[in-house]
Short mmCIF file of C-alpha atoms and ligand atoms in Angstrom, two decimals:
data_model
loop_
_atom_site.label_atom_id
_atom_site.label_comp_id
_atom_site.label_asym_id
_atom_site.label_seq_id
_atom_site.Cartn_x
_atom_site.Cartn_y
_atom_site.Cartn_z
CA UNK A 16 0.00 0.00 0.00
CA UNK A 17 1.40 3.56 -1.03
CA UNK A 18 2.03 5.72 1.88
CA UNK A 19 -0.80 8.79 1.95
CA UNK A 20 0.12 12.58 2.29
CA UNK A 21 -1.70 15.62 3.10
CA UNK A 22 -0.70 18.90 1.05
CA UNK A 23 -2.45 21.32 1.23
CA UNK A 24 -6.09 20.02 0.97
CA UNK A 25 -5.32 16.79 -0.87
CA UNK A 26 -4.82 13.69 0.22
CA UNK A 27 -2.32 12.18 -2.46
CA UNK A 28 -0.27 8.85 -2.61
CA UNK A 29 3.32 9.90 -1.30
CA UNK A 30 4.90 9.57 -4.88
CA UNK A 31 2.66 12.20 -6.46
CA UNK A 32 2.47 14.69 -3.15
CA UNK A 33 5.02 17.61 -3.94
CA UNK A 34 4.98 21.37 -2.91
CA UNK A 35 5.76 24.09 -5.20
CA UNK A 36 9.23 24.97 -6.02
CA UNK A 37 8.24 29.09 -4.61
CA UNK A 38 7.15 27.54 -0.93
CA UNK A 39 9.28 29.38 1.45
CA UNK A 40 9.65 26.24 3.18
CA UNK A 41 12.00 24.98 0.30
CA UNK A 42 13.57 28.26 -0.75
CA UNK A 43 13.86 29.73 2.95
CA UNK A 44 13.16 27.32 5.19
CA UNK A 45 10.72 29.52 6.23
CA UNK A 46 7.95 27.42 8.03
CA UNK A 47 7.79 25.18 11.73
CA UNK A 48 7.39 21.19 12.20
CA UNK A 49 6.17 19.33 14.78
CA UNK A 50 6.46 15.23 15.22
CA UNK A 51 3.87 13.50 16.86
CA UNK A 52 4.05 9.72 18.31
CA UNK A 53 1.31 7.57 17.95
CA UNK A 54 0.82 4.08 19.96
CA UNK A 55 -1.81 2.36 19.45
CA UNK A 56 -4.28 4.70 18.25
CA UNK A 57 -3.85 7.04 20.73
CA UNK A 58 -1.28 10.45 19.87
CA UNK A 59 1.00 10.57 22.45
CA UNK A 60 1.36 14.09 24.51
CA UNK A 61 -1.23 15.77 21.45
CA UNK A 62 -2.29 18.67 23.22
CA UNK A 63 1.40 19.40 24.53
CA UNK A 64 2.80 18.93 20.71
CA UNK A 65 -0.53 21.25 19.10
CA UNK A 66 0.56 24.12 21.83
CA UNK A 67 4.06 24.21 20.90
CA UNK A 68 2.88 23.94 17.34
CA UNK A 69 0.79 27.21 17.40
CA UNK A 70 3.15 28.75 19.57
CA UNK A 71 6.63 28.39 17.18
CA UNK A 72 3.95 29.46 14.81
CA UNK A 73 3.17 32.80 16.39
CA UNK A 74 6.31 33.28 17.29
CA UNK A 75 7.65 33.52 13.61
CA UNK A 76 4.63 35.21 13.04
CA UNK A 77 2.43 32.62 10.62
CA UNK A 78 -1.35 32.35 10.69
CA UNK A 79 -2.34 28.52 11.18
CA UNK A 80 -3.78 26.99 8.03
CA UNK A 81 -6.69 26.00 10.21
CA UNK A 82 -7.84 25.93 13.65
CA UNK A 83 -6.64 23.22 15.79
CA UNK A 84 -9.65 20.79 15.57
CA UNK A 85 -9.16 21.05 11.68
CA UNK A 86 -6.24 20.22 12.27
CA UNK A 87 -6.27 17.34 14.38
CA UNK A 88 -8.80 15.82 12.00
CA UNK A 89 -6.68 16.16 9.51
CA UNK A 90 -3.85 14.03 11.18
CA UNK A 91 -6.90 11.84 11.88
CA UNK A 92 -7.78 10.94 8.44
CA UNK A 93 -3.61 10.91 7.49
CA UNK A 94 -3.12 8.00 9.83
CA UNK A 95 -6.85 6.17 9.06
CA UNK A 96 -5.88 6.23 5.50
CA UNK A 97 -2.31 4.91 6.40
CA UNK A 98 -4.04 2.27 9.10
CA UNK A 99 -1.39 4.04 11.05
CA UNK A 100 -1.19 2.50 14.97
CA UNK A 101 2.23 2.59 15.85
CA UNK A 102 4.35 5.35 14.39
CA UNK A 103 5.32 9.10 13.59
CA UNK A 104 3.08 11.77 12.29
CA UNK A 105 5.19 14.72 10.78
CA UNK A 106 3.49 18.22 10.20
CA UNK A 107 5.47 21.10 8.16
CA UNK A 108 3.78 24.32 8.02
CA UNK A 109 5.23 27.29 6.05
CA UNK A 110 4.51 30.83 5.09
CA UNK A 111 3.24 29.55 1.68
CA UNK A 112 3.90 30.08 -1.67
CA UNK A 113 4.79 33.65 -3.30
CA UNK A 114 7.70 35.15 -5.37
CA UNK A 115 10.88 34.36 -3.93
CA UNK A 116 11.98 37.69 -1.71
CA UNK A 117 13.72 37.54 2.33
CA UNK A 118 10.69 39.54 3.61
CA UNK A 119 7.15 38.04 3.93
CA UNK A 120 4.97 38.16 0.88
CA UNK A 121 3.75 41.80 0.69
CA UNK A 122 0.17 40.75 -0.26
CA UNK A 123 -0.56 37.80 2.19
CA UNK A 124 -0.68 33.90 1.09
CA UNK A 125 -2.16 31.37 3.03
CA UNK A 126 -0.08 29.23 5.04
CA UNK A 127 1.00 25.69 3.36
CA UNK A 128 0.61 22.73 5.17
CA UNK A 129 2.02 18.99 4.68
CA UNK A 130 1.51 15.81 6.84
CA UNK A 131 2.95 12.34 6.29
CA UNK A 132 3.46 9.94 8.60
CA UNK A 133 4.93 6.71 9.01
CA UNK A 134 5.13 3.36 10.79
CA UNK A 135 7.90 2.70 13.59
CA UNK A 136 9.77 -0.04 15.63
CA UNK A 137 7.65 -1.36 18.61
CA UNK A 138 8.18 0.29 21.80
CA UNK A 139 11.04 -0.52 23.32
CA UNK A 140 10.81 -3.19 25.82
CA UNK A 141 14.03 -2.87 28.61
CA UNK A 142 16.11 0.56 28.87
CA UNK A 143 18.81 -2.00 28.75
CA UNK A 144 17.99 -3.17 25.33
CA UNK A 145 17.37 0.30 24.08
CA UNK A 146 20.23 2.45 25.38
CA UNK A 147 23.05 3.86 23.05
CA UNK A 148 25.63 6.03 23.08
CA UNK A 149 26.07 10.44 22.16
CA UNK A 150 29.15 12.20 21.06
CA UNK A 151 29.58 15.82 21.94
CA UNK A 152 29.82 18.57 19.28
CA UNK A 153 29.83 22.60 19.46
CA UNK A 154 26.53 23.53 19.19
CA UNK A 155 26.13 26.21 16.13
CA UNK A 156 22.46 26.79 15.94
CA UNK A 157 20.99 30.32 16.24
CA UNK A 158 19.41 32.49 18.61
CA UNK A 159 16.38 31.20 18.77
CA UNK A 160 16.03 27.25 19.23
CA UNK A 161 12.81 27.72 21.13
CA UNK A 162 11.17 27.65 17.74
CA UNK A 163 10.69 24.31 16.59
CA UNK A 164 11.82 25.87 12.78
CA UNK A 165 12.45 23.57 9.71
CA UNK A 166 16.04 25.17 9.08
CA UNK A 167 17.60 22.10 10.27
CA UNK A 168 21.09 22.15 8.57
CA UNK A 169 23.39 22.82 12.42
CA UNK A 170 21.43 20.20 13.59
CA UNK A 171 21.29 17.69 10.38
CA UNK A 172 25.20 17.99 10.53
CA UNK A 173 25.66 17.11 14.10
CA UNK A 174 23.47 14.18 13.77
CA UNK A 175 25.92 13.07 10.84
CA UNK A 176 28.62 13.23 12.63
CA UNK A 177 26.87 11.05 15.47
CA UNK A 178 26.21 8.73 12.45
CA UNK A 179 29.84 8.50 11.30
CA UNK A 180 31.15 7.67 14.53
CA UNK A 181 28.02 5.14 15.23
CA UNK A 182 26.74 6.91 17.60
CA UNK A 183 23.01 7.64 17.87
CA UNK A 184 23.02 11.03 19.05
CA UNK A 185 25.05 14.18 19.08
CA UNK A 186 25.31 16.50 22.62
CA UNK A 187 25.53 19.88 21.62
CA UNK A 188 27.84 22.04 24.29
CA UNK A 189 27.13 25.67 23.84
CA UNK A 190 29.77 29.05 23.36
CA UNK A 191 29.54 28.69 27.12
CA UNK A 192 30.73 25.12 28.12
CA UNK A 193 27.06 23.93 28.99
CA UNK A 194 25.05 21.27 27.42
CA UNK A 195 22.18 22.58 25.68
CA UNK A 196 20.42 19.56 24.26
CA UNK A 197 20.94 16.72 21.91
CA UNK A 198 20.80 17.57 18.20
CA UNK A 199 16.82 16.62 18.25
CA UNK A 200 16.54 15.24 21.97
CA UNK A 201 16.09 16.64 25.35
CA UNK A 202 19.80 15.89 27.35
CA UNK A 203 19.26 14.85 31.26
CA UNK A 204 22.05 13.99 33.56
CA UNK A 205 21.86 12.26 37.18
CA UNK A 206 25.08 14.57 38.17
CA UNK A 207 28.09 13.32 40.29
CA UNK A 208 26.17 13.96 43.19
CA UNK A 209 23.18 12.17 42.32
CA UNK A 210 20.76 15.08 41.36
CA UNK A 211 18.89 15.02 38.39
CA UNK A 212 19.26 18.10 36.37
CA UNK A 213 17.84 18.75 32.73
CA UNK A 214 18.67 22.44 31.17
CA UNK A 215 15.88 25.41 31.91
CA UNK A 216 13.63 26.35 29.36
CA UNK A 217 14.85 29.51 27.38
CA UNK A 218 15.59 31.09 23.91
CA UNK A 219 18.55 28.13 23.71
CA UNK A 220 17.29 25.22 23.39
CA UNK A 221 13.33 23.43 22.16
CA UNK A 222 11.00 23.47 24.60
CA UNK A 223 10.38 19.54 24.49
CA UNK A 224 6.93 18.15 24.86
CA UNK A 225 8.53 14.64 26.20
CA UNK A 226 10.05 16.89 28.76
CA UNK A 227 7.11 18.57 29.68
CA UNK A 228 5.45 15.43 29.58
CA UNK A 229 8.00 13.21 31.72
CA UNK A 230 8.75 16.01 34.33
CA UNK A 231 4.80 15.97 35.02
CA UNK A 232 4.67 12.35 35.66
CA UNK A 233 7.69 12.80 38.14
CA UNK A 234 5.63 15.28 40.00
CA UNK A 235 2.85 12.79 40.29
CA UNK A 236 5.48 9.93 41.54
CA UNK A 237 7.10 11.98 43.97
CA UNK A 238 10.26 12.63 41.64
CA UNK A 239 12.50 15.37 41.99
CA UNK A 240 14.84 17.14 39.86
CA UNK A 241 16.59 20.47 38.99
CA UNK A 242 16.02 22.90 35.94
CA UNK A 243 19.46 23.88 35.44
CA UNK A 244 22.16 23.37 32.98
CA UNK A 245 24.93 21.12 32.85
CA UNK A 246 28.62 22.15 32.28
CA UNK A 247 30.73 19.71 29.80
CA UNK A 248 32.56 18.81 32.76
CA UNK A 249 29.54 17.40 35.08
CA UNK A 250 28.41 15.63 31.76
CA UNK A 251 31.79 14.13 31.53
CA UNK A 252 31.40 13.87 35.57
CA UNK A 253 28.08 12.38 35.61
CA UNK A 254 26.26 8.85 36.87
CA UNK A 255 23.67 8.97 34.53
CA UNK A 256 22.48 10.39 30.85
CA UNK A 257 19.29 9.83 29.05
CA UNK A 258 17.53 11.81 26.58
CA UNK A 259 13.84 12.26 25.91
CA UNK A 260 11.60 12.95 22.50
CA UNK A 261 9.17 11.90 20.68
CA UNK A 262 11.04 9.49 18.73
CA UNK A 263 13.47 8.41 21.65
CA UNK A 264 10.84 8.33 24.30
CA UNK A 265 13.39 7.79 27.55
CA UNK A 266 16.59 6.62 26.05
CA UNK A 267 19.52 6.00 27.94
CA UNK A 268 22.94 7.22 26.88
CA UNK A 269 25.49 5.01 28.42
CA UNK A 270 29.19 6.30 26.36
CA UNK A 271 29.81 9.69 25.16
CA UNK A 272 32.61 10.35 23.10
CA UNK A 273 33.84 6.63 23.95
CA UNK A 274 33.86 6.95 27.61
CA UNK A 275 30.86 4.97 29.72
CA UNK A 276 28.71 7.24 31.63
CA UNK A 277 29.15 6.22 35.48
CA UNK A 278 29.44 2.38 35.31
CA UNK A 279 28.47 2.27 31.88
CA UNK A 280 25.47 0.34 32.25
CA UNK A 281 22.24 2.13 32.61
CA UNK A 282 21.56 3.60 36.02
CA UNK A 283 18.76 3.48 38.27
CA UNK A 284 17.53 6.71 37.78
CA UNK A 285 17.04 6.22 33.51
CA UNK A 286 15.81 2.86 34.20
CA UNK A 287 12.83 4.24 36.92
CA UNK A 288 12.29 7.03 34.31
CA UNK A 289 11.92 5.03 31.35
CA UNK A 290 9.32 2.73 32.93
CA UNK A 291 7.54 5.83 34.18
CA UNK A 292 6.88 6.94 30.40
CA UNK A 293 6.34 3.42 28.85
CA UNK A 294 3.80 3.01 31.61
CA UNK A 295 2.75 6.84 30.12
CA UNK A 296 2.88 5.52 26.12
CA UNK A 297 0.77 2.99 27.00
CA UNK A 298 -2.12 5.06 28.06
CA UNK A 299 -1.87 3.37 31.68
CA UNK A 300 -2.53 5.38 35.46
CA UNK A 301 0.82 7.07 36.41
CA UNK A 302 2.89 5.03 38.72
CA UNK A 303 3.18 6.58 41.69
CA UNK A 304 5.89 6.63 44.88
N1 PDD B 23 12.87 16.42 17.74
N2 PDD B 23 15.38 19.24 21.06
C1 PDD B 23 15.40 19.26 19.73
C2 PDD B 23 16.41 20.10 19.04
C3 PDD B 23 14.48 18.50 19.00
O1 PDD B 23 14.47 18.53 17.66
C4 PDD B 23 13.53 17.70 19.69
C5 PDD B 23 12.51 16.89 18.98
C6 PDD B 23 13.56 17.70 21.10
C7 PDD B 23 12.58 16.90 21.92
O2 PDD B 23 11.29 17.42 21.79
P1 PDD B 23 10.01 16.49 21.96
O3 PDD B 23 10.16 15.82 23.27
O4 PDD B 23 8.88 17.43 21.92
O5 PDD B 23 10.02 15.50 20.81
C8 PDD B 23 14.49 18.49 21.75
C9 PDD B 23 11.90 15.73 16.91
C10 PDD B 23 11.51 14.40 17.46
C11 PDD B 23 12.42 15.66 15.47
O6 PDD B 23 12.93 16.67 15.04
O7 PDD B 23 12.28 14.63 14.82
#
């Protein structure tokens, strides 16, 4: 069965979807994304993704295509025509289609909008069988990585470079020394004195639903942590490392750069953590303490 995509009011097999060679998404990269998980039937986190959708589109100053009900029908019918359980739904919205020029198009156009989606791995079953390893590059994104934007290329470079040293992700360290976040994860550390820490929302890095997400269901089990970044030293320094997203879910990192993290295997912390959101993903009651 051909994979089914939604652009811009058509549903079309994937082959024949295609967006027009003047969207400012392709010549400016000019347009926001947001990823969605689905498991089961059920999106995972929807109302935390559909916020931060709207709000990287205000913030770059886009009307929505369509209201957020619209919306979410529309990723409805995507993943019903798919027969889409299990997988990743991918929205791209842009500032639409007009004569190729820097500033917006004088006389408005309306907002394009394209959503595919596809099927994934099952979830994973043991942190232990899912955890990888990171390498650390410079991170050399802009000022503004609050804004979940499609201009990709800092971050489609560092996740190369992950790739070439078979790694699965890349830890970005900032101008200043700290961690800011994995080149499309959250980064959390258990730090060498056994707090856990995850950097503070602000203009530097995305503010991740998973996060939001996880850091709730902590809350609700009696979980505590810190909102504060990490240097590259108490990553180096630190017992445990995991990152979060919606394609990672909880994912512990257990060798950056070649070294193990603590003991290398995954810690207690990750492993409480990931059971926490798989218990989450699978639309269950919240463990609690
Ligand atoms: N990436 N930081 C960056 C830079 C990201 O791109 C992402 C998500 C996250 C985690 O956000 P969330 O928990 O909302 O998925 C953090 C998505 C999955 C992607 O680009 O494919």
């Amino acid at each position: 069965m051909s994979r089914i995509a939604y652009v811009n009011g058509q549903y079309l097999p994937q082959s024949e979807a295609s967006v027009n060679v003047e969207d400012r998404g392709y010549q400016l990269a000019d347009g926001v994304y947001e990823v969605l998980y689905m498991k089961d039937g059920r999106f995972l986190d929807e109302d935390l993704h559909m916020k931060r959708l709207e709000r990287s589109l205000g913030e770059i100053r886009i009307t929505p295509p369509m209201g957020r009900a619209a919306m979410l029908r529309v990723i409805r019918e995507v993943t019903e025509r798919n027969r889409l359980r299990d997988g990743l739904i991918y929205m791209q919205v842009t500032r639409g289609v007009a004569r190729r020029d820097h500033a917006f198009p004088a006389r408005p156009v309306p907002a394009a909008m394209v959503i595919t989606c596809r099927r994934t791995p099952p979830y994973p079953k043991s942190a232990e069988a899912f955890a990888g390893s990171a390498i650390s590059v410079p991170d050399l994104r802009w000022a503004r990585c609050d804004i979940k934007s499609t201009a990709l290329l800092p971050n489609v470079l560092a996740k190369q470079a992950a790739r070439e040293a078979g790694a699965y992700e890349a830890i970005l360290i900032d101008r200043d020394g700290a961690v800011s976040e994995g080149s499309s994860t959250t980064v959390w550390v258990v730090d060498a004195n056994g707090v856990l820490r995850t950097r503070e929302l602000s203009h530097a890095i995305l503010p991740g639903c998973t996060r939001a997400s996880l850091l709730e269901q902590m809350a609700d089990a009696g979980i505590a942590s810190e909102e504060r970044a990490v240097t590259e030293a108490e990553l180096r320094s630190a017992q445990e490392v995991f990152l979060t997203s919606a394609t990672s879910f909880v994912k512990p990192i257990t060798k950056i750069d070649g070294a193990p993290v603590g003991d290398g295997k995954v810690g207690p912390i990750t492993r409480r953590l990931f059971e926490l959101f798989a218990q989450h993903a699978k639309g269950g009651s919240n463990i609690r303490a």
